[in-house]
Coordinates of C-alpha atoms and ligand atoms in Angstrom, one line a residue:
M1 CA 55.3 112.8 62.3
R2 CA 51.8 112.9 63.6
Q3 CA 50.9 115.2 60.7
R4 CA 51.4 112.4 58.2
R5 CA 49.0 110.1 59.9
T6 CA 46.4 112.9 60.0
I7 CA 46.7 113.9 56.4
L8 CA 46.6 110.2 55.3
G9 CA 43.6 109.6 57.5
L10 CA 41.8 112.6 56.0
L11 CA 42.7 111.5 52.4
A12 CA 41.4 108.0 53.1
T13 CA 38.2 109.4 54.5
A14 CA 37.6 111.8 51.6
V15 CA 38.6 109.5 48.8
L16 CA 37.1 106.2 50.0
C17 CA 34.2 107.7 52.1
L18 CA 35.1 105.3 54.9
P19 CA 35.0 106.3 58.5
A20 CA 38.6 107.1 59.8
V21 CA 39.9 104.3 62.0
P22 CA 42.8 104.4 64.3
A23 CA 46.0 103.0 62.7
A24 CA 46.2 100.1 65.2
A25 CA 42.8 98.8 64.2
T26 CA 43.3 99.0 60.5
Q27 CA 43.4 95.5 58.9
T28 CA 45.6 94.9 56.0
G29 CA 46.5 91.7 54.2
H30 CA 49.4 91.4 56.7
G31 CA 47.5 91.8 59.9
P32 CA 47.3 94.9 62.1
G33 CA 49.6 97.7 61.0
P34 CA 52.1 99.4 63.3
E35 CA 50.7 101.4 66.2
R36 CA 53.6 103.8 66.0
E37 CA 55.1 105.9 63.3
L38 CA 58.8 105.7 62.7
G39 CA 59.7 109.1 64.3
D40 CA 57.4 108.6 67.4
V41 CA 60.4 108.5 69.7
I42 CA 61.8 110.7 72.5
P43 CA 64.4 112.1 71.9
V44 CA 63.2 112.6 68.3
P45 CA 65.7 111.1 65.9
A46 CA 67.8 113.3 63.6
E47 CA 66.7 111.8 60.3
V48 CA 63.7 109.6 59.7
E49 CA 62.6 108.2 56.4
P50 CA 59.4 106.1 56.7
N51 CA 58.5 103.3 54.3
S52 CA 55.0 102.0 54.9
R53 CA 55.7 99.0 52.6
T54 CA 58.4 97.5 54.8
D55 CA 56.8 97.2 58.3
F56 CA 58.2 94.3 60.3
T57 CA 56.3 92.2 62.7
L58 CA 58.1 90.3 65.5
G59 CA 56.9 86.7 65.9
P60 CA 57.6 83.5 67.8
H61 CA 60.5 82.7 65.4
T62 CA 62.2 86.1 65.6
S63 CA 65.8 85.9 66.9
I64 CA 68.2 88.6 68.0
R65 CA 71.3 88.2 65.9
T66 CA 74.7 89.6 66.8
Q67 CA 78.0 89.4 64.9
A68 CA 80.1 86.4 65.7
G69 CA 82.9 87.5 68.0
S70 CA 81.5 90.8 69.1
A71 CA 81.0 90.7 72.9
E72 CA 79.7 94.3 72.8
A73 CA 77.0 93.5 70.3
K74 CA 76.1 90.4 72.3
R75 CA 75.8 92.4 75.5
V76 CA 73.3 94.8 73.9
G77 CA 71.5 91.9 72.3
R78 CA 71.0 90.3 75.7
Y79 CA 69.8 93.5 77.2
L80 CA 67.3 94.0 74.4
A81 CA 66.1 90.4 74.7
G82 CA 65.7 91.0 78.5
V83 CA 63.3 94.0 77.9
L84 CA 61.4 92.6 74.9
R85 CA 60.8 89.0 76.2
P86 CA 58.5 89.9 79.0
A87 CA 56.6 92.4 76.9
T88 CA 56.1 90.2 73.8
G89 CA 56.1 86.8 75.3
Y90 CA 58.4 85.6 72.5
S91 CA 61.6 83.7 73.3
L92 CA 63.8 86.0 71.1
P93 CA 67.0 83.8 71.4
V94 CA 70.3 85.8 71.1
V95 CA 72.3 84.1 68.4
S96 CA 75.5 84.9 66.7
S97 CA 75.0 83.8 63.1
D98 CA 73.9 85.1 59.7
R99 CA 71.1 82.6 59.2
R100 CA 68.2 84.0 57.2
G101 CA 64.8 84.6 58.6
S102 CA 63.0 87.0 60.9
A103 CA 65.6 88.9 63.1
I104 CA 66.7 91.9 64.9
S105 CA 70.3 92.3 63.9
L106 CA 72.9 94.2 65.8
V107 CA 76.0 95.1 63.8
L108 CA 79.1 97.0 64.9
S109 CA 81.0 98.6 62.1
K110 CA 83.8 101.1 62.5
H111 CA 82.9 102.4 59.1
E112 CA 79.3 103.2 59.6
P113 CA 78.9 106.8 58.2
K114 CA 77.0 109.7 59.7
V115 CA 76.4 108.2 63.2
G116 CA 79.5 109.5 65.1
D117 CA 80.5 107.5 68.2
Q118 CA 77.2 107.6 70.0
G119 CA 74.7 107.3 67.1
Y120 CA 73.2 104.5 65.1
R121 CA 71.4 103.6 61.9
L122 CA 68.2 101.6 62.2
D123 CA 66.7 99.9 59.1
V124 CA 63.3 98.3 59.2
G125 CA 62.7 95.9 56.3
R126 CA 60.1 93.2 55.8
S127 CA 62.2 90.4 57.2
G128 CA 63.7 92.3 60.1
V129 CA 65.3 95.2 61.9
T130 CA 69.0 96.0 61.6
I131 CA 70.8 98.4 63.9
R132 CA 74.3 99.5 62.9
A133 CA 76.7 101.6 65.0
R134 CA 80.4 102.2 65.5
T135 CA 80.2 101.6 69.3
G136 CA 78.2 99.7 71.9
A137 CA 76.8 103.0 73.1
G138 CA 75.4 103.6 69.6
L139 CA 73.9 100.1 69.3
F140 CA 72.3 100.6 72.8
A141 CA 70.8 104.0 71.7
G142 CA 69.4 102.2 68.6
A143 CA 67.9 99.5 70.9
Q144 CA 66.1 102.2 72.9
T145 CA 64.7 103.6 69.8
L146 CA 63.4 100.2 68.7
R147 CA 61.7 99.7 72.1
Q148 CA 59.8 102.9 71.7
L149 CA 58.8 102.0 68.1
L150 CA 57.0 98.9 69.5
P151 CA 53.5 99.3 71.0
A152 CA 53.1 99.9 74.7
R153 CA 52.3 96.5 76.4
I154 CA 48.9 96.0 77.8
E155 CA 49.4 93.4 80.5
A156 CA 46.1 93.8 82.2
D157 CA 44.1 93.0 79.2
R158 CA 45.2 89.7 77.6
T159 CA 42.2 89.8 75.2
V160 CA 43.7 92.7 73.3
R161 CA 45.8 91.2 70.6
R162 CA 49.1 92.9 70.2
A163 CA 50.9 92.9 66.9
W164 CA 54.5 93.6 67.7
T165 CA 54.9 95.6 64.5
V166 CA 57.7 98.1 63.9
P167 CA 57.0 100.7 61.2
G168 CA 59.2 100.4 58.1
G169 CA 61.9 102.7 56.9
T170 CA 65.3 104.1 58.0
I171 CA 66.5 106.2 61.0
V172 CA 69.9 107.8 61.0
D173 CA 70.5 109.3 64.4
K174 CA 73.2 110.9 66.6
P175 CA 73.3 113.3 69.5
R176 CA 73.5 117.1 69.4
F177 CA 75.6 117.1 72.6
A178 CA 78.0 114.5 73.9
Y179 CA 76.9 114.8 77.5
R180 CA 73.3 114.2 78.6
G181 CA 73.0 114.0 82.3
A182 CA 70.7 113.6 85.3
M183 CA 71.6 114.2 88.9
L184 CA 70.4 112.6 92.1
D185 CA 71.0 114.2 95.6
L186 CA 71.8 111.4 98.0
A187 CA 72.9 113.8 100.8
R188 CA 69.6 115.4 101.8
H189 CA 67.9 112.0 101.6
F190 CA 69.8 108.9 100.9
H191 CA 68.4 106.8 98.1
E192 CA 69.0 103.1 98.2
P193 CA 71.1 101.4 95.4
A194 CA 67.9 99.6 94.2
E195 CA 66.2 102.9 93.7
I196 CA 69.2 104.4 91.9
R197 CA 69.3 101.3 89.6
S198 CA 65.6 101.7 88.8
Y199 CA 66.2 105.4 88.0
I200 CA 69.1 104.4 85.8
D201 CA 66.8 102.1 83.8
E202 CA 64.4 104.9 83.1
L203 CA 67.2 107.4 82.2
A204 CA 68.6 104.9 79.7
Q205 CA 65.4 104.9 77.7
Y206 CA 65.8 108.6 76.9
K207 CA 69.5 108.3 75.9
I208 CA 70.8 110.0 79.1
N209 CA 74.4 108.9 79.3
H210 CA 75.7 110.4 82.6
L211 CA 74.4 110.1 86.2
H212 CA 75.8 112.8 88.5
L213 CA 75.6 111.7 92.2
H214 CA 75.6 114.5 94.8
L215 CA 77.2 112.5 97.5
T216 CA 77.9 115.0 100.3
D217 CA 76.3 118.1 101.8
D218 CA 75.6 119.8 105.1
Q219 CA 73.0 117.2 106.1
G220 CA 74.9 114.0 105.3
W221 CA 78.0 112.2 103.8
R222 CA 77.1 109.2 101.6
I223 CA 80.2 107.6 100.3
Q224 CA 82.7 105.4 102.2
I225 CA 86.2 106.9 102.5
D226 CA 88.6 104.5 104.2
S227 CA 91.0 107.2 105.4
W228 CA 88.3 109.1 107.2
P229 CA 85.9 106.3 108.3
K230 CA 83.6 108.4 110.5
L231 CA 82.4 110.3 107.5
T232 CA 79.9 107.6 106.8
T233 CA 79.3 106.0 110.2
V234 CA 78.7 109.4 111.8
G235 CA 78.2 111.8 108.9
G236 CA 76.0 109.4 107.1
G237 CA 74.7 107.6 110.2
P238 CA 71.4 107.6 112.1
G239 CA 69.6 111.0 112.3
T240 CA 71.3 112.4 109.2
G241 CA 69.5 114.0 106.2
V242 CA 66.7 116.5 106.2
D243 CA 64.6 116.3 109.4
G244 CA 67.0 113.4 110.3
E245 CA 65.0 111.2 108.0
G246 CA 67.6 110.4 105.3
P247 CA 70.4 108.3 106.8
G248 CA 72.5 105.9 104.8
F249 CA 75.5 105.7 102.6
L250 CA 77.1 103.7 99.8
T251 CA 79.9 101.3 100.7
K252 CA 82.7 101.1 98.2
A253 CA 81.4 97.8 97.0
E254 CA 77.9 99.2 96.5
Y255 CA 79.3 102.2 94.6
A256 CA 81.3 99.8 92.4
D257 CA 78.1 97.8 91.7
L258 CA 76.3 101.0 90.7
V259 CA 79.1 102.1 88.5
A260 CA 79.0 98.7 86.7
Y261 CA 75.2 98.6 86.5
A262 CA 75.2 102.1 85.0
A263 CA 77.9 101.1 82.6
S264 CA 75.8 98.2 81.4
R265 CA 73.3 100.9 80.3
Y266 CA 76.1 103.0 78.8
I267 CA 75.7 105.5 81.6
T268 CA 78.8 107.0 83.3
I269 CA 78.7 108.0 87.0
V270 CA 79.9 111.5 87.8
P271 CA 80.5 111.6 91.6
E272 CA 80.4 115.0 93.5
I273 CA 82.0 116.0 96.7
D274 CA 80.7 119.5 97.4
M275 CA 83.3 122.0 98.8
P276 CA 84.5 124.3 100.3
G277 CA 80.8 125.0 101.3
H278 CA 78.0 122.5 101.9
T279 CA 80.4 120.7 104.2
N280 CA 78.7 120.7 107.6
A281 CA 78.4 116.9 107.7
A282 CA 82.2 116.5 107.4
Q283 CA 82.8 119.3 109.9
W284 CA 80.6 118.0 112.6
T285 CA 82.1 114.6 112.2
Y286 CA 85.7 115.7 112.3
A287 CA 86.4 118.8 114.6
E288 CA 89.9 119.3 113.0
L289 CA 88.2 120.4 109.8
N290 CA 87.1 123.6 111.6
C291 CA 89.3 126.7 112.0
D292 CA 88.6 126.8 115.7
G293 CA 88.9 123.1 116.1
V294 CA 85.3 122.9 117.5
A295 CA 82.8 120.7 115.8
P296 CA 79.5 122.5 114.9
P297 CA 76.2 120.8 115.7
P298 CA 74.7 118.5 113.0
R299 CA 72.2 120.2 110.7
T300 CA 69.0 118.7 109.4
D301 CA 67.3 121.9 108.1
I302 CA 67.5 123.0 104.5
E303 CA 69.5 126.3 104.9
V304 CA 72.4 126.8 102.6
G305 CA 75.6 128.9 102.6
Y306 CA 76.7 128.7 106.3
S307 CA 79.5 126.1 106.2
S308 CA 83.1 126.3 105.0
L309 CA 86.1 124.2 105.2
C310 CA 89.1 126.0 106.9
I311 CA 90.9 127.4 103.9
G312 CA 94.2 128.2 105.7
S313 CA 94.7 124.8 107.4
E314 CA 96.9 122.0 105.9
T315 CA 94.5 119.5 107.5
T316 CA 91.9 120.6 105.0
Y317 CA 94.1 119.8 102.1
R318 CA 95.1 116.4 103.5
F319 CA 91.4 115.6 103.9
V320 CA 90.5 116.9 100.4
E321 CA 93.4 115.0 98.8
D322 CA 92.5 111.7 100.6
V323 CA 88.9 112.0 99.5
I324 CA 89.7 112.9 95.9
R325 CA 92.3 110.1 95.7
E326 CA 89.9 107.4 97.0
L327 CA 87.0 108.7 94.9
A328 CA 89.1 108.9 91.7
A329 CA 90.3 105.3 92.4
M330 CA 86.8 103.9 92.5
T331 CA 85.5 106.0 89.6
P332 CA 86.3 104.7 86.1
G333 CA 84.6 107.6 84.4
P334 CA 86.6 110.7 83.3
Y335 CA 84.9 113.3 85.5
L336 CA 85.0 114.2 89.2
H337 CA 82.7 117.0 90.4
I338 CA 84.0 119.2 93.3
G339 CA 80.8 121.3 93.8
G340 CA 81.9 124.8 94.7
D341 CA 78.4 126.3 94.9
E342 CA 77.0 128.7 97.4
A343 CA 80.2 129.1 99.4
H344 CA 78.8 132.2 101.1
A345 CA 80.8 131.5 104.3
T346 CA 84.1 131.5 102.3
T347 CA 85.6 134.9 101.3
D348 CA 86.2 135.4 97.5
E349 CA 89.9 135.4 98.1
D350 CA 89.7 132.2 100.1
Y351 CA 87.5 130.6 97.5
R352 CA 90.2 131.2 94.8
T353 CA 93.0 130.0 97.1
F354 CA 91.0 126.8 97.7
M355 CA 90.2 126.2 94.1
N356 CA 93.7 126.9 93.0
R357 CA 94.9 124.1 95.3
V358 CA 92.1 121.7 94.8
L359 CA 91.6 121.7 91.0
P360 CA 95.1 120.4 90.4
L361 CA 94.5 117.6 92.8
V362 CA 91.6 116.3 90.6
E363 CA 94.0 116.3 87.7
K364 CA 96.8 114.6 89.8
Y365 CA 94.4 111.7 90.3
G366 CA 93.6 111.5 86.6
K367 CA 90.2 113.1 86.4
Q368 CA 88.7 116.1 84.8
A369 CA 87.0 118.5 87.2
F370 CA 83.4 119.6 87.1
G371 CA 82.2 122.4 89.4
W372 CA 79.0 124.4 89.8
N373 CA 79.3 127.7 87.8
E374 CA 80.8 129.6 90.7
V375 CA 84.0 127.8 89.9
A376 CA 84.4 130.1 86.9
Q377 CA 85.1 133.0 89.3
A378 CA 88.4 131.3 90.1
D379 CA 89.6 131.5 86.4
P380 CA 90.1 127.8 86.2
P381 CA 92.1 126.1 83.5
A382 CA 90.3 125.3 80.3
S383 CA 89.9 121.6 81.3
V384 CA 87.5 122.5 84.1
V385 CA 83.8 122.2 83.2
P386 CA 81.5 124.7 85.0
Q387 CA 77.9 123.6 85.4
Y388 CA 75.5 126.5 85.0
W389 CA 72.6 126.5 87.5
G390 CA 71.6 130.2 87.4
T391 CA 68.2 131.5 86.6
T392 CA 69.2 134.3 84.2
T393 CA 70.5 134.4 80.7
E394 CA 73.5 136.5 81.6
N395 CA 76.6 135.3 83.5
A396 CA 79.8 137.2 82.8
D397 CA 82.1 134.7 84.6
L398 CA 80.6 131.8 82.6
A399 CA 80.9 133.8 79.3
E400 CA 84.5 134.6 80.1
A401 CA 85.3 131.0 80.9
A402 CA 83.7 129.9 77.5
A403 CA 85.8 132.6 75.8
R404 CA 88.9 131.1 77.4
G405 CA 88.0 127.6 76.1
N406 CA 86.1 126.0 79.0
K407 CA 83.2 123.7 78.0
V408 CA 80.1 124.0 80.1
I409 CA 77.1 122.0 81.2
M410 CA 73.8 123.7 81.0
S411 CA 71.3 123.1 83.9
P412 CA 69.5 126.4 84.4
A413 CA 67.5 126.1 87.6
N414 CA 64.4 127.7 86.2
K415 CA 64.3 125.2 83.3
S416 CA 66.0 121.9 84.2
Y417 CA 65.7 121.6 88.0
L418 CA 63.5 118.6 88.5
D419 CA 63.0 119.5 92.2
M420 CA 61.0 122.7 91.3
K421 CA 57.3 122.4 91.7
Y422 CA 55.2 122.1 88.6
D423 CA 52.7 124.6 90.0
A424 CA 51.4 125.9 93.3
N425 CA 49.6 122.6 94.0
T426 CA 52.6 120.2 93.6
P427 CA 52.8 118.3 96.9
L428 CA 56.6 117.9 96.6
G429 CA 59.5 120.1 95.7
L430 CA 60.8 123.7 96.2
Q431 CA 60.0 126.9 94.3
W432 CA 62.9 129.2 94.7
A433 CA 63.6 129.1 90.9
G434 CA 59.9 129.3 90.0
F435 CA 57.3 126.7 88.9
I436 CA 58.4 124.5 86.0
E437 CA 55.7 123.0 83.9
V438 CA 56.7 120.5 81.2
R439 CA 56.6 123.1 78.5
D440 CA 58.9 125.4 80.5
A441 CA 61.4 122.5 80.7
Y442 CA 61.2 122.1 77.0
E443 CA 61.2 125.7 75.7
W444 CA 64.8 126.8 75.8
D445 CA 67.9 126.3 73.8
P446 CA 71.0 125.0 75.6
G447 CA 73.2 126.2 72.7
S448 CA 72.2 129.9 73.1
H449 CA 70.7 130.2 76.6
V450 CA 73.4 132.2 78.2
T451 CA 74.8 135.2 76.3
G452 CA 78.3 134.6 75.2
V453 CA 78.1 130.8 75.7
G454 CA 77.4 129.3 72.2
E455 CA 76.8 125.8 71.0
Q456 CA 80.5 125.1 70.6
S457 CA 81.1 125.8 74.3
V458 CA 78.3 123.5 75.5
L459 CA 79.4 119.9 76.4
G460 CA 75.8 119.1 77.2
V461 CA 72.8 119.4 79.5
E462 CA 71.8 118.0 82.9
A463 CA 68.6 117.7 84.9
P464 CA 69.4 117.9 88.6
L465 CA 67.1 116.5 91.2
W466 CA 67.7 117.8 94.7
S467 CA 66.1 115.7 97.5
E468 CA 65.2 118.1 100.3
T469 CA 61.5 117.1 100.0
L470 CA 61.9 113.7 98.4
R471 CA 61.9 110.3 100.2
S472 CA 61.0 107.4 97.9
I473 CA 61.6 106.3 94.3
D474 CA 57.9 107.3 93.7
D475 CA 58.8 110.8 94.7
I476 CA 61.8 110.8 92.4
E477 CA 59.7 109.6 89.5
F478 CA 56.9 112.0 90.1
M479 CA 59.3 115.0 89.8
A480 CA 61.3 113.5 86.9
F481 CA 58.4 112.5 84.7
P482 CA 57.4 114.0 82.4
R483 CA 60.1 116.8 82.5
L484 CA 63.2 114.6 82.2
P485 CA 62.3 113.5 78.7
A486 CA 62.1 117.2 77.7
I487 CA 65.7 117.8 78.9
A488 CA 66.8 114.6 77.2
E489 CA 65.4 115.7 73.9
L490 CA 67.1 119.1 74.2
G491 CA 70.4 117.3 74.8
W492 CA 70.0 114.8 71.9
S493 CA 67.9 116.1 69.1
P494 CA 69.0 118.6 66.5
R495 CA 67.8 122.2 67.2
A496 CA 65.9 122.2 63.9
S497 CA 63.6 119.5 65.1
H498 CA 62.5 121.5 68.2
D499 CA 58.7 121.6 68.1
W500 CA 56.4 121.6 71.1
E501 CA 53.4 120.2 69.2
S502 CA 55.4 117.2 68.1
F503 CA 57.1 116.7 71.4
S504 CA 53.8 116.9 73.4
Q505 CA 52.2 114.3 71.2
R506 CA 55.2 112.0 71.5
L507 CA 55.3 112.6 75.3
A508 CA 51.6 111.7 75.7
E509 CA 52.4 108.2 74.3
Q510 CA 54.9 107.7 77.1
G511 CA 52.1 107.9 79.7
P512 CA 50.8 104.3 79.1
R513 CA 54.4 103.0 79.2
W514 CA 55.0 104.6 82.5
E515 CA 51.7 103.2 83.8
Q516 CA 52.6 99.7 82.7
R517 CA 56.1 99.9 84.3
G518 CA 54.6 101.3 87.5
V519 CA 56.5 104.6 87.1
D520 CA 54.9 107.5 88.9
F521 CA 54.4 110.6 86.8
Y522 CA 52.7 114.0 86.9
R523 CA 49.7 114.1 84.6
S524 CA 50.5 117.6 83.4
P525 CA 47.4 119.4 82.1
Q526 CA 49.5 120.6 79.2
I527 CA 49.6 117.1 77.7
D528 CA 46.7 115.2 76.1
W529 CA 47.3 111.9 77.8
P530 CA 45.6 108.9 76.1
Ligands
TNX1 C1 70.5 125.2 95.3 S1 71.8 124.3 92.9 C2 71.6 124.3 95.6 C3 71.3 123.1 96.3 C4 69.9 123.0 96.7 C5 69.0 123.4 95.5 C6 67.6 123.2 95.8 C7 73.0 124.3 93.7 C8 74.3 124.2 93.0 N1 72.9 124.5 95.1 O1 72.2 123.1 97.5 O2 69.6 121.7 97.1 O3 69.3 124.8 95.3 O4 66.9 123.4 94.6

C-alpha cells in the first residue's frame, strides 16, 4: 500500500520538479486529500482497489443511513455515530431513509457475494461510503475498517484542520479464520468489569470476535455459582489472587452485562473453568473437594501443577455438573472452556477418567467444549476444540486429534502469549516461553505452525494474557499493544498478504490513535513510530 504513495511521490518529484510533500498537506481543488490509503488498515483487507478520483470527505451535513426496518443495521449505525461524533465534531444523525446527499450507508443484504457471514464490502464514492454485508457482524467489521481509514484525531491541537477524508475505491473483505480470540486471566488478578469493557472496545477495532475469560485458578474463583456460594465469597474474597492482591469476582448480573456489552461489539464470551488441576481456590474453599476431606491452605504464589480435584469422588462430579450447568445457563455463546492444562497432580489414567465424565456434561448443557491442548490426550470426540499453547511445532496428540476431525485453536505460547516479556527490560510479564517482540508475534503461520495440523483443522487463533504480574488496565494495554494487532492480522487476513514491511508501517500509524485514546502501549524499537 505504502509502496504506491512512495512511487507516486517520486514520479511527482521527478516529473514536476516539485519538492515531495506529505499526502495530508497536498492541496487539490477539493481541499486536503486523504491522509490514509485505502488498504492502511489492521488487519489488512483481503481485496483493495483504490480509486483516487472518488475520495469522500465527511462534513457537517453527512448522515449515517440505515435501511428502513433493519434493527441490526441501525445498531451498527448508532455505534459508528458514537465513535465518529466525538472525533469529527459532526452531528452524523442516524436516519433510515434513502434521501440523497452525503452519507455513510449501512446495507444488509443476504445476497452480497464474496463476503461470507463475517465479511463486508466497502465502497467509497464521491457522495459517500456504502458498507454492505450479509450480517450485523459483517457491517460492524466494515465500520471498524472505515474508522481506521479516517485520520487519527488530534484533540490537543485545535489549530490543525482535519479533513475527514476517506480514500476512494472498493474493499471486499472477509476473515481467513472464523475464530479470532483474546483471553484475560481474572483469577491471578481480578480485573473490574469497566476494565474488561475497555479491553473489549480495543479488541473490536482489530476484528477480534471472541473474548475467553479464565475465571478460576489456584489463586482465586471469579464467577458467582449459586449452588456453591462460598466459591466467590471465600475463593474470590479478600486476600485472593497473586500476593493476595487480586480479590474480586463477577456476580451473575455483572457477567450478563459483560456478555451483552461484548455482543454489542460482536464479540462472544468464552468462559473457562480450569479443571481437574488449577483448582486450589475451590479446594481450600470446600474441604469435600479433596480426597482426604482436608482443605489445603490458600495459595497466592505463582506455582502451577500441584492441585487436583478428587477424581474418584462423586462429590467432584456433583460440583462440576453444578458449575457447568450454571455457567452454561448464563452463557449464550456456543463454547465452554474446561481448561485441562498442567494437571501434573492428576495421573494420566485419572485425567482420562475425569475428561470422559466431564466432556459429555458440557454437551448435556448445550455447549461445545474447549480445552487446553492436553485434552487431546484423552481422545476426545471430534466436537471438542483443543487450544494449542505449546512452544514447539510438533505435538503428536494434537496432530492425531486433527486427523480425527477435531478443530483447534492456535495460541502458541512463544508467539501469541501477551504476558511474555518483550525483552529483558520489560517491567511486567513472565519469560518462560521466551521474549516475544512484535515481529515474533507476527512471523508465524497458524495454518501450518504445528506439523500435521493444517489450515482446514484450524478454527482460529487466540492471544492469551495471563495476569500473574498484571494489576491495572494500563498493565493489560502495555502487554497487549502492539502485539495483539499482529495476532489479529494472522487470524483475519489472507496468508498471501502476510508481509512484515507492510504490517510494521500500518502498525506505526496505530501509535497516535492509542495515544489519543489514552491506551498504554510498548514503543517497540522494531517500529518506526511517527
Ligand atoms: C501456563 S498456558 C499456564 C498458566 C500460566 C501461564 C503463564 C496454560 C494453559 N497454563 O497457568 O498462567 O503459563 O504464562
